[in-house]
C-alpha positions as a Markdown table, in Angstrom:
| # | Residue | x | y | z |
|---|---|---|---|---|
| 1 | Unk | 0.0 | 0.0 | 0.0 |
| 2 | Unk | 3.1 | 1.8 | 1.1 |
| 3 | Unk | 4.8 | 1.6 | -2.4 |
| 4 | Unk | 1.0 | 2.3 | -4.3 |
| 5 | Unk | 1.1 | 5.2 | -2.4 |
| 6 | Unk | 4.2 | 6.9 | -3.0 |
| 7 | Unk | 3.6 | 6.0 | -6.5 |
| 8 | Unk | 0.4 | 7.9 | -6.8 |
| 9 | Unk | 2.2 | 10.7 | -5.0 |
| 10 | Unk | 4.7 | 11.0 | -7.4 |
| 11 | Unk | 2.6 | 11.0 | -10.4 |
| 12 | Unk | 0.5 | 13.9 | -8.8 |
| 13 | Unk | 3.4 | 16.2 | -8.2 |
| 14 | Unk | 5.3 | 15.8 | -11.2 |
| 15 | Unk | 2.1 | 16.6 | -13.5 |
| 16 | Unk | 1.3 | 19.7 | -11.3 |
| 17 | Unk | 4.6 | 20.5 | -11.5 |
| 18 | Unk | 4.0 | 20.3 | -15.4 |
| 19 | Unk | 1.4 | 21.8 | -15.6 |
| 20 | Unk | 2.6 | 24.8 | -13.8 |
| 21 | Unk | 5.5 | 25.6 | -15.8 |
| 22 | Unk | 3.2 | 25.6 | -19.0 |
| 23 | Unk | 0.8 | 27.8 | -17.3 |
| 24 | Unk | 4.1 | 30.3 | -16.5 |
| 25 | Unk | 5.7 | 30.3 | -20.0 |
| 26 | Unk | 2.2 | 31.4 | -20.8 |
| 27 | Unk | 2.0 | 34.5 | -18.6 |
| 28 | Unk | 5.3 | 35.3 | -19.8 |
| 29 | Unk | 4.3 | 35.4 | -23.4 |
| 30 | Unk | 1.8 | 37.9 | -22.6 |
| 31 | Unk | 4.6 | 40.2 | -20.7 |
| 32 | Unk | 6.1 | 41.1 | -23.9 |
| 33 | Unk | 6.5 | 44.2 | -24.4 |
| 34 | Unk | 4.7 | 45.3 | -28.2 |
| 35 | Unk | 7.0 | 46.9 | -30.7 |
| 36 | Unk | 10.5 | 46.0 | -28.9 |
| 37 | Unk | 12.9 | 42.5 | -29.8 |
| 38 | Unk | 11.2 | 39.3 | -28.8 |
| 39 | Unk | 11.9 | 38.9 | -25.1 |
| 40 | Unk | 11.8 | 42.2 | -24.1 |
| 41 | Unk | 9.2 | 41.9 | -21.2 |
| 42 | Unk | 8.0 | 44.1 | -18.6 |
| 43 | Unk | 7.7 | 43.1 | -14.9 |
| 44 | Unk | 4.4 | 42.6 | -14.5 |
| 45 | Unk | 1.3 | 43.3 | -16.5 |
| 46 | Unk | 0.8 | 46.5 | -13.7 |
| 47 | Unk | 4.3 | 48.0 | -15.0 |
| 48 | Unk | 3.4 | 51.0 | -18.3 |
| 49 | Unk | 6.2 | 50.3 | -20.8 |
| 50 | Unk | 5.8 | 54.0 | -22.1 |
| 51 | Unk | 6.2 | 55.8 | -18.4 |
| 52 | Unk | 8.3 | 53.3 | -16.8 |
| 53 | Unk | 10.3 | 52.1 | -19.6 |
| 54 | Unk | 13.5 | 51.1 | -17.3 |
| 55 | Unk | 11.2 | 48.5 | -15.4 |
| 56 | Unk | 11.6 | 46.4 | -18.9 |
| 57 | Unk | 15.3 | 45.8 | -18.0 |
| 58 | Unk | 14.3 | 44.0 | -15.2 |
| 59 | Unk | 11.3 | 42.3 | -16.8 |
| 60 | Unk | 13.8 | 40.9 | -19.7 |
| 61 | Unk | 16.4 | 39.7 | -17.5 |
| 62 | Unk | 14.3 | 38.2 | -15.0 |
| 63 | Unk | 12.0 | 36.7 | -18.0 |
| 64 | Unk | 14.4 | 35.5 | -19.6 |
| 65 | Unk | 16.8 | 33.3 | -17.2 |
| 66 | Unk | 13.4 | 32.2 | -16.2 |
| 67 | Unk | 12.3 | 30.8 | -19.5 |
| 68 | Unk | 15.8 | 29.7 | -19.8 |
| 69 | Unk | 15.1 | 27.3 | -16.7 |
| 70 | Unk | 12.1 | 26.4 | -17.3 |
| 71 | Unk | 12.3 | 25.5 | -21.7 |
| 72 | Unk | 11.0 | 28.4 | -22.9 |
| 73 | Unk | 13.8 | 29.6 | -25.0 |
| 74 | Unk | 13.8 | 26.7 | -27.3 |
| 75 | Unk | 12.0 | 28.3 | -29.9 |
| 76 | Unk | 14.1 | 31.9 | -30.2 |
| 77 | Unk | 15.8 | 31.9 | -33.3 |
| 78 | Unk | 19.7 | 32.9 | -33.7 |
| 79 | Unk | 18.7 | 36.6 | -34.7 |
| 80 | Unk | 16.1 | 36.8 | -32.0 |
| 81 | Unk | 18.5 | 35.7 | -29.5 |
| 82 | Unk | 21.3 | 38.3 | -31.4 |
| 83 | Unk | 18.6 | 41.3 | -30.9 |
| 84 | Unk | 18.0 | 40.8 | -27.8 |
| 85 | Unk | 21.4 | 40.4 | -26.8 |
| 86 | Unk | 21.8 | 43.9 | -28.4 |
| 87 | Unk | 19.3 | 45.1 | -26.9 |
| 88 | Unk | 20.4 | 43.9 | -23.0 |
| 89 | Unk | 24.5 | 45.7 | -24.2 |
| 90 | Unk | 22.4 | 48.9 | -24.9 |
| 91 | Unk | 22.3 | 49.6 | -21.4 |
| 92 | Unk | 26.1 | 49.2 | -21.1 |
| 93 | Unk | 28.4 | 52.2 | -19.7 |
| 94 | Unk | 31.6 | 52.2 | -21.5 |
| 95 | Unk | 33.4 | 50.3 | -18.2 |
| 96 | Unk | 30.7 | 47.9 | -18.6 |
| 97 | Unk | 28.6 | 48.5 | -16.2 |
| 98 | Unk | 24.6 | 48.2 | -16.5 |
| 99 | Unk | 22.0 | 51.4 | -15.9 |
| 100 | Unk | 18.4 | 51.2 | -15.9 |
| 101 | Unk | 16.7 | 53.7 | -17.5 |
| 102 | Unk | 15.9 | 56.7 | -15.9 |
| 103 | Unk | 17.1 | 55.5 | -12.3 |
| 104 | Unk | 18.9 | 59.0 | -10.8 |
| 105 | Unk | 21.0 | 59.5 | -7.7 |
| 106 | Unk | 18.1 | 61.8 | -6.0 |
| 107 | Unk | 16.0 | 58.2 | -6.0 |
| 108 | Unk | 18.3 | 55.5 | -4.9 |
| 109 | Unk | 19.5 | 54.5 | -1.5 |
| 110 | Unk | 21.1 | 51.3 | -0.1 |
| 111 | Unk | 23.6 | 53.2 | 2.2 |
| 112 | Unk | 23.8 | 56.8 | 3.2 |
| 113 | Unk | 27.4 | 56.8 | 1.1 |
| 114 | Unk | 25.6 | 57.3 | -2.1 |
| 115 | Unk | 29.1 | 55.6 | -3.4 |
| 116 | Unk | 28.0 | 52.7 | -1.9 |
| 117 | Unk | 24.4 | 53.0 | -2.8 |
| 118 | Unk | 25.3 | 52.9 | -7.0 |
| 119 | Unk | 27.8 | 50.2 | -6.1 |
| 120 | Unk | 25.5 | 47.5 | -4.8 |
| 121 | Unk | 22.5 | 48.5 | -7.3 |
| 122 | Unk | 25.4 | 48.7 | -10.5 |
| 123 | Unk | 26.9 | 45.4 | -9.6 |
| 124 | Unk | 23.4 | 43.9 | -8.8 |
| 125 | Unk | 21.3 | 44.6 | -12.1 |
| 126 | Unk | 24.7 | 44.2 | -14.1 |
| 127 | Unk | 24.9 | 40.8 | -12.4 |
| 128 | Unk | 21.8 | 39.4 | -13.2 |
| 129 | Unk | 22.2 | 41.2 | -16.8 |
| 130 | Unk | 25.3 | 39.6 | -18.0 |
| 131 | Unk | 22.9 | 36.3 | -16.3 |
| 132 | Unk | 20.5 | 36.9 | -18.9 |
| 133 | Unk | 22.9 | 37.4 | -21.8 |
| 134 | Unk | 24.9 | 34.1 | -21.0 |
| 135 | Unk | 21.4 | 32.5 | -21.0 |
| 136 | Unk | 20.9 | 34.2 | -24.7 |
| 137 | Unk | 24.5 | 33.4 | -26.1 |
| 138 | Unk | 26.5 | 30.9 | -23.7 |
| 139 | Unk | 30.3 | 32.2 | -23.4 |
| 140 | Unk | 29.9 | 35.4 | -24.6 |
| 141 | Unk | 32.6 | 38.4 | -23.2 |
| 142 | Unk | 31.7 | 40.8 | -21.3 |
| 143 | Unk | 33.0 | 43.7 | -20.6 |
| 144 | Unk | 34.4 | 43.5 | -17.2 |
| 145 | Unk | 36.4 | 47.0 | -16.8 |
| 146 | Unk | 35.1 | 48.5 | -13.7 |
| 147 | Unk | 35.5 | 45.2 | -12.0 |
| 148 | Unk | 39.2 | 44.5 | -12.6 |
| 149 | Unk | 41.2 | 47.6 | -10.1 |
| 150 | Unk | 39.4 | 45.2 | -7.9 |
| 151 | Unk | 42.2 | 42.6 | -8.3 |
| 152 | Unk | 44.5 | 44.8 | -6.8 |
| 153 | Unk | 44.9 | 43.2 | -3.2 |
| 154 | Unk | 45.3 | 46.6 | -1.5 |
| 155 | Unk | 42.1 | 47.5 | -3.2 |
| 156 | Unk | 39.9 | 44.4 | -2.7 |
| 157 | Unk | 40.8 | 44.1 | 1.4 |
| 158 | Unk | 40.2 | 47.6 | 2.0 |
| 159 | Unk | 36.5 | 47.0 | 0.3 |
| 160 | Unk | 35.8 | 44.0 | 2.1 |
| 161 | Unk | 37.3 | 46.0 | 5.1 |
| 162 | Unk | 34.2 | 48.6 | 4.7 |
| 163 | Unk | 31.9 | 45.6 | 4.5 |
| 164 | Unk | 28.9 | 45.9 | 7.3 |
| 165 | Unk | 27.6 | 42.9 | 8.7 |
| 166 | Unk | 25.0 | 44.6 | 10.2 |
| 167 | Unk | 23.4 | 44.3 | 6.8 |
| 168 | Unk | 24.6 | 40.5 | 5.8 |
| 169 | Unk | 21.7 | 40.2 | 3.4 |
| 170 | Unk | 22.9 | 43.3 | 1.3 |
| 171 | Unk | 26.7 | 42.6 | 1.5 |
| 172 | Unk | 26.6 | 39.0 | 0.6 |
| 173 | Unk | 25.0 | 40.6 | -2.6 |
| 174 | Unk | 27.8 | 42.5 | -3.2 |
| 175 | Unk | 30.4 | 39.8 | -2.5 |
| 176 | Unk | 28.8 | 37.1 | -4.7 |
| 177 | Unk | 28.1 | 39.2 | -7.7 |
| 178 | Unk | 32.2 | 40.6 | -7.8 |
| 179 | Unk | 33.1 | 37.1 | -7.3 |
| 180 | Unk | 31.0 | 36.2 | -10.4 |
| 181 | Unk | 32.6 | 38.9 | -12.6 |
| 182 | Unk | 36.4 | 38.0 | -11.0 |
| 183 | Unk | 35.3 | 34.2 | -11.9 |
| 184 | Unk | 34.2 | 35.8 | -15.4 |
| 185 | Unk | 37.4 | 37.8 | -15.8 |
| 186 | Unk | 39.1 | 34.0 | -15.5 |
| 187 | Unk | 37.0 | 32.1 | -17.9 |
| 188 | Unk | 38.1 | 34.7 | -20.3 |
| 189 | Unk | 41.8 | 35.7 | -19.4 |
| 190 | Unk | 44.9 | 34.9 | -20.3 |
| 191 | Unk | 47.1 | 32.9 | -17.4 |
| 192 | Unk | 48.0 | 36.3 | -16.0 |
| 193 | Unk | 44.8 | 37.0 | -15.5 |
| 194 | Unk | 43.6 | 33.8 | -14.2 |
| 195 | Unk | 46.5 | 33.9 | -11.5 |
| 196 | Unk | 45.2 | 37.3 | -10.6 |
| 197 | Unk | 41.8 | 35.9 | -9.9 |
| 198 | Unk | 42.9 | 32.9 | -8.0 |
| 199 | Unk | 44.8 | 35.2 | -5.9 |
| 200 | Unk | 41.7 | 37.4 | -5.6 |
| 201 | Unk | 39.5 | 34.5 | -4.4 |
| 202 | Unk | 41.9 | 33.6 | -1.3 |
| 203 | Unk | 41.9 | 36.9 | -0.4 |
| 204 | Unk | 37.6 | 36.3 | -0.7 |
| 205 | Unk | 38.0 | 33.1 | 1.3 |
| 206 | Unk | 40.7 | 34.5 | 4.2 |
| 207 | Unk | 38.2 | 37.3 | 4.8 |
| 208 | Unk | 35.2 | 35.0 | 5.1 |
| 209 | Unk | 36.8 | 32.7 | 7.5 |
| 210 | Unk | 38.1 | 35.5 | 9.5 |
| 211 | Unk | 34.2 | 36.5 | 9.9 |
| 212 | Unk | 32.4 | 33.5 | 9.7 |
| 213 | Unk | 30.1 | 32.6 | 13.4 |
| 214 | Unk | 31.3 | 28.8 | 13.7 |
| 215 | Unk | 28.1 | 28.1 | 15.5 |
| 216 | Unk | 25.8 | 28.8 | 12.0 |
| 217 | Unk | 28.2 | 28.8 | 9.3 |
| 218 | Unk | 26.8 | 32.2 | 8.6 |
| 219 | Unk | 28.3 | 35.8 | 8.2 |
| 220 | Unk | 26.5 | 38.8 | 10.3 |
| 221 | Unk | 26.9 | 40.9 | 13.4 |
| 222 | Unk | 24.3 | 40.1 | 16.1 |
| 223 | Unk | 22.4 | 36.7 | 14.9 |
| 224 | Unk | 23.1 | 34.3 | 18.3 |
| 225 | Unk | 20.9 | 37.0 | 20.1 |
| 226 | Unk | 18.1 | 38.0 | 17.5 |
| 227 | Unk | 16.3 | 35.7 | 15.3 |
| 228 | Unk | 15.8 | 38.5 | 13.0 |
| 229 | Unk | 19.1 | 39.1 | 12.9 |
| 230 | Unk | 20.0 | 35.5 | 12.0 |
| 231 | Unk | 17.0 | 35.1 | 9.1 |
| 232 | Unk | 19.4 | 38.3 | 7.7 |
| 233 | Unk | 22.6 | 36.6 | 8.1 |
| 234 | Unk | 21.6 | 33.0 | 6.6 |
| 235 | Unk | 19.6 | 34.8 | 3.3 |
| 236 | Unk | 23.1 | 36.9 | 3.1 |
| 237 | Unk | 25.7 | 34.3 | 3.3 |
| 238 | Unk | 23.4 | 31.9 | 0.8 |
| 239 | Unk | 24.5 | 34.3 | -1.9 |
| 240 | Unk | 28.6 | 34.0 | -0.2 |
| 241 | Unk | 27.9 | 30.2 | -0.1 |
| 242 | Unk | 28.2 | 30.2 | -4.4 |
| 243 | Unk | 31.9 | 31.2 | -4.4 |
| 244 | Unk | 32.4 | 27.3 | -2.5 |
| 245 | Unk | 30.0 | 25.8 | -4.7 |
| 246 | Unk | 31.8 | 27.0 | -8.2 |
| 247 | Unk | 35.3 | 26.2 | -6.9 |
| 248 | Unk | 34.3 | 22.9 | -5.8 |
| 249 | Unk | 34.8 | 23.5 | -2.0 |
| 250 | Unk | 32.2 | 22.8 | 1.1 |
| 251 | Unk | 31.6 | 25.7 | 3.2 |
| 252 | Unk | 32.7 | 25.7 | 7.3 |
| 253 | Unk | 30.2 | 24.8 | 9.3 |
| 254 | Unk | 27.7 | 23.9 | 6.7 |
| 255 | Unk | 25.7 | 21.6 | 8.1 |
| 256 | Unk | 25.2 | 23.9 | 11.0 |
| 257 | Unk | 23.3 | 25.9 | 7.9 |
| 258 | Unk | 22.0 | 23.2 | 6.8 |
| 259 | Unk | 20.2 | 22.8 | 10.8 |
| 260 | Unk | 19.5 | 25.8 | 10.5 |
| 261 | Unk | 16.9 | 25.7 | 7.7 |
| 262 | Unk | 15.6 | 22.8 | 8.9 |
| 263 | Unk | 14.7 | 24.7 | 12.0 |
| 264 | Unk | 12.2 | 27.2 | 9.7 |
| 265 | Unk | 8.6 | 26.1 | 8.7 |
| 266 | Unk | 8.4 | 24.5 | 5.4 |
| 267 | Unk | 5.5 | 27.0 | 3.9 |
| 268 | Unk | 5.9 | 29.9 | 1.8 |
| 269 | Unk | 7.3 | 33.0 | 2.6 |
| 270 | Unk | 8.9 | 35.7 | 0.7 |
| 271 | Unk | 10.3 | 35.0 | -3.1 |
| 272 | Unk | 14.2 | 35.8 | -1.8 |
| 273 | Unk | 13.9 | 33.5 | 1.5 |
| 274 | Unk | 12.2 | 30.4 | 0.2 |
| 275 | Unk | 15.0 | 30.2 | -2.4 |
| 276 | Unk | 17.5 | 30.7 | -0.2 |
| 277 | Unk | 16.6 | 27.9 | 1.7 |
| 278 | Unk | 16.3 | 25.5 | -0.9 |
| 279 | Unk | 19.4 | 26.7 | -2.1 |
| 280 | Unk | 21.3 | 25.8 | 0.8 |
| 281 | Unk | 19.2 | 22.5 | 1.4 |
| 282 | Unk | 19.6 | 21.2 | -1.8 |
| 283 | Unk | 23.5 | 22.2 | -1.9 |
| 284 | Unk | 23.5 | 20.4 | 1.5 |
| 285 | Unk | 22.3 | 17.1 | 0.1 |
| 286 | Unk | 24.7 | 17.0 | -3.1 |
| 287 | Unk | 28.0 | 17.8 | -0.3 |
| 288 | Unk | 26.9 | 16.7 | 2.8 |
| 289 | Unk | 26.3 | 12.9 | 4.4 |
| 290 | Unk | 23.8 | 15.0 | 6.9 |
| 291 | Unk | 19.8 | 14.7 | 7.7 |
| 292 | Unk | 19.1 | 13.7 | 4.1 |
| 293 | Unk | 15.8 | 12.2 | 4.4 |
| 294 | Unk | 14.9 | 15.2 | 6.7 |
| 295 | Unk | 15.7 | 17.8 | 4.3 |
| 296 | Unk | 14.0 | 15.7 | 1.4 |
| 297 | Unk | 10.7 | 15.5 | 3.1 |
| 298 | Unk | 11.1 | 19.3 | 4.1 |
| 299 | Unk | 11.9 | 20.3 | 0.2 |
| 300 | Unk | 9.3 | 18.1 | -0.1 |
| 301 | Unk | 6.5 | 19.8 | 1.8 |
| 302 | Unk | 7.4 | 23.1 | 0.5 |
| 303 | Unk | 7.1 | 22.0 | -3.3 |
| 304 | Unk | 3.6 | 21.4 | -2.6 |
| 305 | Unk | 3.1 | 24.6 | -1.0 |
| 306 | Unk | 5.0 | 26.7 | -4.2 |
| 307 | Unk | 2.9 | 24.9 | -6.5 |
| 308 | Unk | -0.5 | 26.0 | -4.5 |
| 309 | Unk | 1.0 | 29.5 | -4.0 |
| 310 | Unk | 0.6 | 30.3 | -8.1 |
| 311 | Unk | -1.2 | 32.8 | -9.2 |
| 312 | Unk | -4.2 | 32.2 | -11.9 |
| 313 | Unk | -2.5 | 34.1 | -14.1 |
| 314 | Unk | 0.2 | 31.5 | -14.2 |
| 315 | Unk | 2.5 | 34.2 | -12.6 |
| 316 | Unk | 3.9 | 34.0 | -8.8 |
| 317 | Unk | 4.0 | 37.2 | -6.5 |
| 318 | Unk | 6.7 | 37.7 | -4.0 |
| 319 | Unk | 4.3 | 38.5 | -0.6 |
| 320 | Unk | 0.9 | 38.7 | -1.0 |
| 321 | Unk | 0.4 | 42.5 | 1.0 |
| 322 | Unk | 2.3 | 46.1 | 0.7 |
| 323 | Unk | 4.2 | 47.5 | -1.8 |
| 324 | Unk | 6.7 | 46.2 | -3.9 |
| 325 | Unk | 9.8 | 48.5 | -5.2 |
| 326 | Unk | 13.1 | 47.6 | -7.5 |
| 327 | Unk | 16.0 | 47.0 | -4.7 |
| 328 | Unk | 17.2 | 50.2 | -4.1 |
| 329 | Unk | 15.0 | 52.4 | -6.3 |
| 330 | Unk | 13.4 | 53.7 | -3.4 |
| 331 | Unk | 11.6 | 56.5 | -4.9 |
| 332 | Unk | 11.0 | 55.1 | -8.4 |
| 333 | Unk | 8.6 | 52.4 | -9.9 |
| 334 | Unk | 6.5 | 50.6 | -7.3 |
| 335 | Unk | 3.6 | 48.0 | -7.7 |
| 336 | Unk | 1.1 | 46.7 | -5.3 |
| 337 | Unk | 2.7 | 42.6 | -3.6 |
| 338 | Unk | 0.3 | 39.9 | -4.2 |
| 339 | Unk | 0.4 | 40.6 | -8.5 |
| 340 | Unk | 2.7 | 38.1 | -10.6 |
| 341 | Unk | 5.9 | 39.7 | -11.5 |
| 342 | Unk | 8.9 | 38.2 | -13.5 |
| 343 | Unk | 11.2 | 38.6 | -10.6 |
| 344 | Unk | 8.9 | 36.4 | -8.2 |
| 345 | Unk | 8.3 | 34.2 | -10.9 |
| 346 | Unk | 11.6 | 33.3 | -11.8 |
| 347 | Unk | 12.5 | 32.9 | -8.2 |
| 348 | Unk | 9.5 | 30.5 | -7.6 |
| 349 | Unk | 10.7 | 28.5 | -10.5 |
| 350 | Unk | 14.4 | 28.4 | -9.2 |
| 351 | Unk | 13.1 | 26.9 | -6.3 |
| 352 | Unk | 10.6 | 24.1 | -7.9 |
| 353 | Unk | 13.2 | 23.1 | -10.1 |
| 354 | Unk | 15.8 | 23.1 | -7.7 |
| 355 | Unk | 13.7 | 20.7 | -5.6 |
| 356 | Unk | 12.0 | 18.9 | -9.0 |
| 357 | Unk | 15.6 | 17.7 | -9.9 |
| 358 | Unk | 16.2 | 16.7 | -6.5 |
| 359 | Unk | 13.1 | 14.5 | -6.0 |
| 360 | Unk | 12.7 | 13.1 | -10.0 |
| 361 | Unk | 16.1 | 13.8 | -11.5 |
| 362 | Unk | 16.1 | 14.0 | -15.3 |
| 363 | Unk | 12.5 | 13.8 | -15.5 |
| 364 | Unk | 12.6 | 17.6 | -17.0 |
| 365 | Unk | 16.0 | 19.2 | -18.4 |
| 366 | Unk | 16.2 | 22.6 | -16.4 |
| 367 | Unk | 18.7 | 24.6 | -17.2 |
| 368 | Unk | 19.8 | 25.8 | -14.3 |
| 369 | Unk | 22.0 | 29.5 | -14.2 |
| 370 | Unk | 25.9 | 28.9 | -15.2 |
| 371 | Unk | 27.2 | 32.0 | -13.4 |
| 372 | Unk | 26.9 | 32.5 | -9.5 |
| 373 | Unk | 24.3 | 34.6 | -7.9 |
| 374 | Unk | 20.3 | 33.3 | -7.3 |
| 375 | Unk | 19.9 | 31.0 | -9.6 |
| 376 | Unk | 23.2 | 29.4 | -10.0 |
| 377 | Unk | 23.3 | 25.8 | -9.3 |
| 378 | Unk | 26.6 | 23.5 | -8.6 |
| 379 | Unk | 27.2 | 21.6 | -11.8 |
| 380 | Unk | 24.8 | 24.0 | -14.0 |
| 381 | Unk | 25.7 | 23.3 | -17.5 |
């Protein structure tokens, strides 16, 4: 009965799981925006194209590395793929770095250093840009200029020297997506360069160690006495966790992470914390010998409660109450939570697939993001 069971079981979940990703590379199709290169999409079908014409940067990237997971770039042609590819380097500053449209200093803020402020959101959306463009046209070189002076060791320790870990969840942003252009920089250097990057990346892991709490395997001022505190300093160090992934090394401590997330309900929350702890659990299980069939049957229980938590439009919403705003545009485009969005959705899906190839592995071919930051899984091809 046992065995009858868990067949059944299985048969349910993998044809809802089907029939939510067709339901999502519908609502994509629909967020296209009319007139612009096939795959140009805006966020969500609240976002104007024509007042808030910026927002479609996010809406293509996000859109696209999701339909890249999911299968939906299949049927995008060579040239389609080469327009939009063109159309993502539009938004490229001559030292390679990625604006959105219409985003001014008056309307941002991350840190009161506005310095730092146009840092995290320029290495962010150029991040998940360059994402969306290796999705597009695997391999293709960037340009990387404002990120090499950070190879100078003087240079790189005094930056991580100004790091706060007060605010884990914003700097391991801004550690993972440097480390994924210095990982860049070696894929397409010469050996000079590649030594320089090697170098780079001890300097990344001395600084980690020096800073990691041994009791939770996480980075962040303050998290043994505030729970708050320590939801902030596990979503952070997920994003540092990537560096140890790509390099083929297992994080200190990591099964105290791993506890960790097993210690949090299994039910939906936000968009960026549900991923983040599939991430680490499912990372957990291909590195560690440690509470496998716990953190199966907890992956489990949240798959069912992903799939449940889609929208009818086939979309997925981060929360479902407030106000949702672009990280760090404070004062610019905002939408009401609870609406499907491409970010959300792309997030959702990172975290159904993520567990989908855990629980039936090869039963759908996700292509899951080759370069680190959310998305990125180990052994991504």
């Amino acid at each position: 009965m046992s065995l009858m069971y868990d067949a059944i079981s299985q048969t349910s979940r993998t044809a809802a799981i089907e029939a939510a990703r067709r339901r999502s590379l519908d609502w994509f199709a629909t967020m296209q925006v009319p007139g612009a290169p096939r795959g140009v999409m805006r966020i969500s079908a609240a976002q104007d194209p024509a007042d808030w014409p910026g927002v479609n940067l996010y809406g293509t990237y996000n859109g696209i590395m999701c339909l890249d997971l999911i299968g939906g770039l299949g049927g995008y042609s060579e040239g389609e793929r080469a327009a939009l590819v063109t159309w993502l380097e539009g938004h490229r500053r001559l030292d390679g770095i990625v604006r959105v449209p219409g985003m001014t200093g008056e309307a941002v803020f991350k840190k009161p250093d506005r310095d730092e402020t146009w840092r995290y959101i320029d290495f962010h959306v150029t991040n998940y840009t360059l994402g969306a463009i290796d999705a597009l046209k695997p391999g293709r070189r960037p340009n990387l200029a404002f990120a090499k002076p950070f190879l100078d060791p003087l240079k790189l320790k005094a930056w991580l020297a100004d790091r706060d870990l007060n605010d884990p969840w914003q700097e391991g942003n801004n550690i993972v997506n440097l480390a994924g252009f210095f990982l860049l920089l070696r894929r397409d250097g010469d050996a000079a360069m590649r030594a320089r990057v090697d170098a780079a990346l001890e300097i990344l892991y001395g600084w980690h160690d020096r800073n990691r709490e041994p009791s939770t395997g996480f980075w962040g001022v303050g998290q043994l006495s505030d729970p708050t505190r320590l939801l902030h300093a596990f979503a952070g160090s997920m994003h540092n966790f990537h560096i140890w992934y790509h390099e083929g090394r297992i994080p200190a401590a990591f099964d105290r992470s791993v506890d960790y997330v097993l210690s949090l309900p299994p039910r939906v929350d936000s968009a960026c914390i549900d991923v983040d702890a599939v991430d680490v659990l499912v990372h957990g299980l291909a590195l560690l010998d440690h509470r496998r069939d716990e953190s199966r049957q907890w992956l489990s229980t949240l798959l069912d409660a992903l799939l449940a938590d889609q929208n009818a439009d086939g979309g997925f919403c981060d929360v479902r109450t407030g106000v949702r705003r672009q990280d760090g545009w404070v004062k610019g485009y905002e939408e009401p939570q609870g609406i499907s969005n491409g970010f959300a959705t792309w997030f959702r899906w990172i975290a159904i697939a993520m567990i989908a190839d855990m629980l039936f592995p090869g039963r759908w071919n996700w292509r899951f993001r080759r370069t680190i930051g959310i998305g990125y899984r180990l052994g991504a091809r």
